[in-house]
JSON list of C-alpha atoms in Angstrom, two decimals:
[
{"chain": "W", "resi": 1370, "resn": "MET", "atom": "CA", "xyz": [104.10, 150.61, 84.68]},
{"chain": "W", "resi": 1371, "resn": "ALA", "atom": "CA", "xyz": [100.68, 150.75, 86.37]},
{"chain": "W", "resi": 1372, "resn": "LYS", "atom": "CA", "xyz": [100.55, 149.31, 89.86]},
{"chain": "W", "resi": 1373, "resn": "GLY", "atom": "CA", "xyz": [97.58, 148.14, 91.88]},
{"chain": "W", "resi": 1374, "resn": "LEU", "atom": "CA", "xyz": [96.48, 145.75, 94.59]},
{"chain": "W", "resi": 1375, "resn": "LEU", "atom": "CA", "xyz": [95.82, 142.09, 93.93]},
{"chain": "W", "resi": 1376, "resn": "ALA", "atom": "CA", "xyz": [93.40, 140.56, 96.43]},
{"chain": "W", "resi": 1377, "resn": "ASN", "atom": "CA", "xyz": [92.86, 136.84, 96.94]},
{"chain": "W", "resi": 1378, "resn": "LEU", "atom": "CA", "xyz": [89.23, 136.71, 98.06]},
{"chain": "W", "resi": 1379, "resn": "ARG", "atom": "CA", "xyz": [89.57, 133.19, 99.47]},
{"chain": "W", "resi": 1380, "resn": "TRP", "atom": "CA", "xyz": [92.07, 134.39, 102.08]},
{"chain": "W", "resi": 1381, "resn": "CYS", "atom": "CA", "xyz": [90.43, 137.60, 103.34]},
{"chain": "W", "resi": 1382, "resn": "ILE", "atom": "CA", "xyz": [88.93, 136.94, 106.78]},
{"chain": "W", "resi": 1383, "resn": "GLY", "atom": "CA", "xyz": [87.46, 140.40, 107.30]},
{"chain": "W", "resi": 1384, "resn": "CYS", "atom": "CA", "xyz": [89.84, 141.39, 110.11]},
{"chain": "W", "resi": 1385, "resn": "HIS", "atom": "CA", "xyz": [89.96, 145.04, 108.93]},
{"chain": "W", "resi": 1386, "resn": "SER", "atom": "CA", "xyz": [93.71, 145.31, 109.65]},
{"chain": "W", "resi": 1387, "resn": "CYS", "atom": "CA", "xyz": [94.20, 146.92, 106.24]},
{"chain": "W", "resi": 1388, "resn": "GLU", "atom": "CA", "xyz": [91.59, 149.59, 107.05]},
{"chain": "W", "resi": 1389, "resn": "VAL", "atom": "CA", "xyz": [93.12, 150.38, 110.43]},
{"chain": "W", "resi": 1390, "resn": "ALA", "atom": "CA", "xyz": [96.66, 150.53, 109.00]},
{"chain": "W", "resi": 1391, "resn": "CYS", "atom": "CA", "xyz": [95.56, 152.88, 106.22]},
{"chain": "W", "resi": 1392, "resn": "GLN", "atom": "CA", "xyz": [93.52, 155.11, 108.48]},
{"chain": "W", "resi": 1393, "resn": "THR", "atom": "CA", "xyz": [96.34, 155.35, 111.03]},
{"chain": "W", "resi": 1394, "resn": "LYS", "atom": "CA", "xyz": [99.11, 155.96, 108.49]},
{"chain": "W", "resi": 1395, "resn": "ASN", "atom": "CA", "xyz": [97.13, 158.67, 106.69]},
{"chain": "W", "resi": 1396, "resn": "GLN", "atom": "CA", "xyz": [95.51, 160.13, 109.82]},
{"chain": "W", "resi": 1397, "resn": "PHE", "atom": "CA", "xyz": [92.07, 159.92, 108.25]},
{"chain": "W", "resi": 1398, "resn": "PRO", "atom": "CA", "xyz": [89.10, 160.82, 110.47]},
{"chain": "W", "resi": 1399, "resn": "ALA", "atom": "CA", "xyz": [86.77, 158.11, 111.73]},
{"chain": "W", "resi": 1400, "resn": "GLY", "atom": "CA", "xyz": [84.87, 156.44, 108.91]},
{"chain": "W", "resi": 1401, "resn": "GLN", "atom": "CA", "xyz": [87.37, 157.36, 106.19]},
{"chain": "W", "resi": 1402, "resn": "THR", "atom": "CA", "xyz": [90.05, 155.10, 104.76]},
{"chain": "W", "resi": 1403, "resn": "GLY", "atom": "CA", "xyz": [91.77, 154.28, 101.48]},
{"chain": "W", "resi": 1404, "resn": "ILE", "atom": "CA", "xyz": [90.68, 150.63, 101.63]},
{"chain": "W", "resi": 1405, "resn": "LYS", "atom": "CA", "xyz": [87.39, 149.22, 102.86]},
{"chain": "W", "resi": 1406, "resn": "VAL", "atom": "CA", "xyz": [86.58, 145.60, 103.70]},
{"chain": "W", "resi": 1407, "resn": "GLU", "atom": "CA", "xyz": [83.08, 144.62, 102.60]},
{"chain": "W", "resi": 1408, "resn": "THR", "atom": "CA", "xyz": [81.24, 141.48, 103.70]},
{"chain": "W", "resi": 1409, "resn": "VAL", "atom": "CA", "xyz": [78.65, 139.63, 101.65]},
{"chain": "W", "resi": 1410, "resn": "GLY", "atom": "CA", "xyz": [76.43, 137.19, 103.51]},
{"chain": "W", "resi": 1411, "resn": "PRO", "atom": "CA", "xyz": [76.01, 135.18, 105.50]},
{"chain": "W", "resi": 1412, "resn": "TRP", "atom": "CA", "xyz": [73.69, 133.01, 103.49]},
{"chain": "W", "resi": 1413, "resn": "THR", "atom": "CA", "xyz": [72.54, 129.46, 104.09]},
{"chain": "W", "resi": 1414, "resn": "TYR", "atom": "CA", "xyz": [72.76, 126.60, 101.64]},
{"chain": "W", "resi": 1415, "resn": "GLY", "atom": "CA", "xyz": [72.13, 122.93, 102.13]},
{"chain": "W", "resi": 1416, "resn": "GLU", "atom": "CA", "xyz": [70.76, 121.89, 105.48]},
{"chain": "W", "resi": 1417, "resn": "ASP", "atom": "CA", "xyz": [73.30, 123.25, 107.94]},
{"chain": "W", "resi": 1418, "resn": "ARG", "atom": "CA", "xyz": [75.81, 125.09, 105.77]},
{"chain": "W", "resi": 1419, "resn": "HIS", "atom": "CA", "xyz": [76.49, 128.81, 105.96]},
{"chain": "W", "resi": 1420, "resn": "GLN", "atom": "CA", "xyz": [78.74, 131.03, 103.88]},
{"chain": "W", "resi": 1421, "resn": "PHE", "atom": "CA", "xyz": [79.98, 134.60, 103.84]},
{"chain": "W", "resi": 1422, "resn": "THR", "atom": "CA", "xyz": [82.70, 136.36, 101.89]},
{"chain": "W", "resi": 1423, "resn": "CYS", "atom": "CA", "xyz": [84.89, 139.33, 102.73]},
{"chain": "W", "resi": 1424, "resn": "PHE", "atom": "CA", "xyz": [86.74, 141.41, 100.18]},
{"chain": "W", "resi": 1425, "resn": "PRO", "atom": "CA", "xyz": [88.91, 144.53, 100.36]},
{"chain": "W", "resi": 1426, "resn": "LEU", "atom": "CA", "xyz": [88.11, 147.41, 97.99]},
{"chain": "W", "resi": 1427, "resn": "LEU", "atom": "CA", "xyz": [90.10, 150.57, 97.31]},
{"chain": "W", "resi": 1428, "resn": "THR", "atom": "CA", "xyz": [88.40, 153.91, 97.87]},
{"chain": "W", "resi": 1429, "resn": "ASP", "atom": "CA", "xyz": [89.13, 157.17, 96.08]},
{"chain": "W", "resi": 1430, "resn": "GLN", "atom": "CA", "xyz": [91.30, 158.19, 99.06]},
{"chain": "W", "resi": 1431, "resn": "CYS", "atom": "CA", "xyz": [93.90, 155.52, 98.22]},
{"chain": "W", "resi": 1432, "resn": "ASN", "atom": "CA", "xyz": [97.16, 156.62, 96.63]},
{"chain": "W", "resi": 1433, "resn": "LEU", "atom": "CA", "xyz": [98.86, 153.21, 97.17]},
{"chain": "W", "resi": 1434, "resn": "CYS", "atom": "CA", "xyz": [100.96, 154.91, 99.88]},
{"chain": "W", "resi": 1435, "resn": "ALA", "atom": "CA", "xyz": [103.02, 156.72, 97.25]},
{"chain": "W", "resi": 1436, "resn": "ASP", "atom": "CA", "xyz": [105.44, 158.00, 99.90]},
{"chain": "W", "resi": 1437, "resn": "ARG", "atom": "CA", "xyz": [106.09, 154.48, 101.24]},
{"chain": "W", "resi": 1438, "resn": "MET", "atom": "CA", "xyz": [106.44, 153.06, 97.73]},
{"chain": "W", "resi": 1439, "resn": "ALA", "atom": "CA", "xyz": [108.98, 155.79, 96.87]},
{"chain": "W", "resi": 1440, "resn": "GLU", "atom": "CA", "xyz": [111.06, 154.46, 99.79]},
{"chain": "W", "resi": 1441, "resn": "GLY", "atom": "CA", "xyz": [110.77, 150.89, 98.45]},
{"chain": "W", "resi": 1442, "resn": "LYS", "atom": "CA", "xyz": [108.20, 149.85, 101.08]},
{"chain": "W", "resi": 1443, "resn": "ALA", "atom": "CA", "xyz": [104.84, 148.17, 100.55]},
{"chain": "W", "resi": 1444, "resn": "PRO", "atom": "CA", "xyz": [101.64, 150.15, 101.10]},
{"chain": "W", "resi": 1445, "resn": "SER", "atom": "CA", "xyz": [100.54, 150.14, 104.73]},
{"chain": "W", "resi": 1446, "resn": "CYS", "atom": "CA", "xyz": [97.51, 147.92, 104.04]},
{"chain": "W", "resi": 1447, "resn": "VAL", "atom": "CA", "xyz": [99.71, 145.29, 102.38]},
{"chain": "W", "resi": 1448, "resn": "GLN", "atom": "CA", "xyz": [102.27, 145.36, 105.19]},
{"chain": "W", "resi": 1449, "resn": "HIS", "atom": "CA", "xyz": [99.63, 144.86, 107.88]},
{"chain": "W", "resi": 1450, "resn": "CYS", "atom": "CA", "xyz": [97.37, 142.32, 106.15]},
{"chain": "W", "resi": 1451, "resn": "GLN", "atom": "CA", "xyz": [97.08, 139.40, 108.59]},
{"chain": "W", "resi": 1452, "resn": "THR", "atom": "CA", "xyz": [96.50, 136.74, 105.91]},
{"chain": "W", "resi": 1453, "resn": "ASN", "atom": "CA", "xyz": [98.72, 138.21, 103.18]},
{"chain": "W", "resi": 1454, "resn": "CYS", "atom": "CA", "xyz": [95.69, 138.28, 100.88]},
{"chain": "W", "resi": 1455, "resn": "ILE", "atom": "CA", "xyz": [96.56, 141.65, 99.32]},
{"chain": "W", "resi": 1456, "resn": "GLN", "atom": "CA", "xyz": [99.74, 142.32, 97.37]},
{"chain": "W", "resi": 1457, "resn": "ILE", "atom": "CA", "xyz": [101.09, 145.22, 95.35]},
{"chain": "W", "resi": 1458, "resn": "MET", "atom": "CA", "xyz": [101.64, 144.21, 91.75]},
{"chain": "W", "resi": 1459, "resn": "ASP", "atom": "CA", "xyz": [102.12, 145.49, 88.19]},
{"chain": "W", "resi": 1460, "resn": "ALA", "atom": "CA", "xyz": [98.95, 145.40, 86.10]},
{"chain": "W", "resi": 1461, "resn": "GLU", "atom": "CA", "xyz": [100.50, 143.14, 83.45]},
{"chain": "W", "resi": 1462, "resn": "GLU", "atom": "CA", "xyz": [101.66, 140.60, 86.02]},
{"chain": "W", "resi": 1463, "resn": "ALA", "atom": "CA", "xyz": [98.28, 140.67, 87.74]},
{"chain": "W", "resi": 1464, "resn": "ALA", "atom": "CA", "xyz": [96.40, 140.11, 84.46]},
{"chain": "W", "resi": 1465, "resn": "ASP", "atom": "CA", "xyz": [97.88, 136.63, 84.11]},
{"chain": "W", "resi": 1466, "resn": "ILE", "atom": "CA", "xyz": [96.89, 135.70, 87.66]},
{"chain": "W", "resi": 1467, "resn": "VAL", "atom": "CA", "xyz": [93.36, 137.12, 87.40]},
{"chain": "W", "resi": 1468, "resn": "LYS", "atom": "CA", "xyz": [92.50, 135.38, 84.13]},
{"chain": "W", "resi": 1469, "resn": "ASP", "atom": "CA", "xyz": [93.27, 131.98, 85.66]},
{"chain": "W", "resi": 1470, "resn": "ASN", "atom": "CA", "xyz": [91.65, 132.56, 89.08]},
{"chain": "W", "resi": 1471, "resn": "ASP", "atom": "CA", "xyz": [88.01, 133.58, 89.60]},
{"chain": "W", "resi": 1472, "resn": "HIS", "atom": "CA", "xyz": [88.67, 134.33, 93.28]},
{"chain": "W", "resi": 1473, "resn": "VAL", "atom": "CA", "xyz": [91.28, 137.03, 92.64]},
{"chain": "W", "resi": 1474, "resn": "LEU", "atom": "CA", "xyz": [90.53, 140.73, 92.18]},
{"chain": "W", "resi": 1475, "resn": "PHE", "atom": "CA", "xyz": [92.93, 143.37, 90.81]},
{"chain": "W", "resi": 1476, "resn": "MET", "atom": "CA", "xyz": [92.32, 147.00, 91.76]},
{"chain": "W", "resi": 1477, "resn": "ARG", "atom": "CA", "xyz": [94.26, 149.92, 90.35]},
{"chain": "W", "resi": 1478, "resn": "LEU", "atom": "CA", "xyz": [93.89, 153.63, 90.77]}
]
């Protein structure tokens, strides 16, 4: 069954813990990682209201920590996520969550 990462975009605070965990675990050089946190904004709306959004995206260097998953462990990014906004999940299970939630993103390799 296809696995991927489910990300709740309302919970991501842009802390980059997932990036650091991935880069450290895989010993990637500076600037390379299997997951990248992007930030959109900030933008202003109303009189004194501001908004920005952060969201994690997989890069082509991600293999979902296949070695960790073979040992029954979560990928390094999932384990170290400070807000628990990313989870490993089967594609079929994720499809039900995504269709009912516009703030959830499913990424698979």
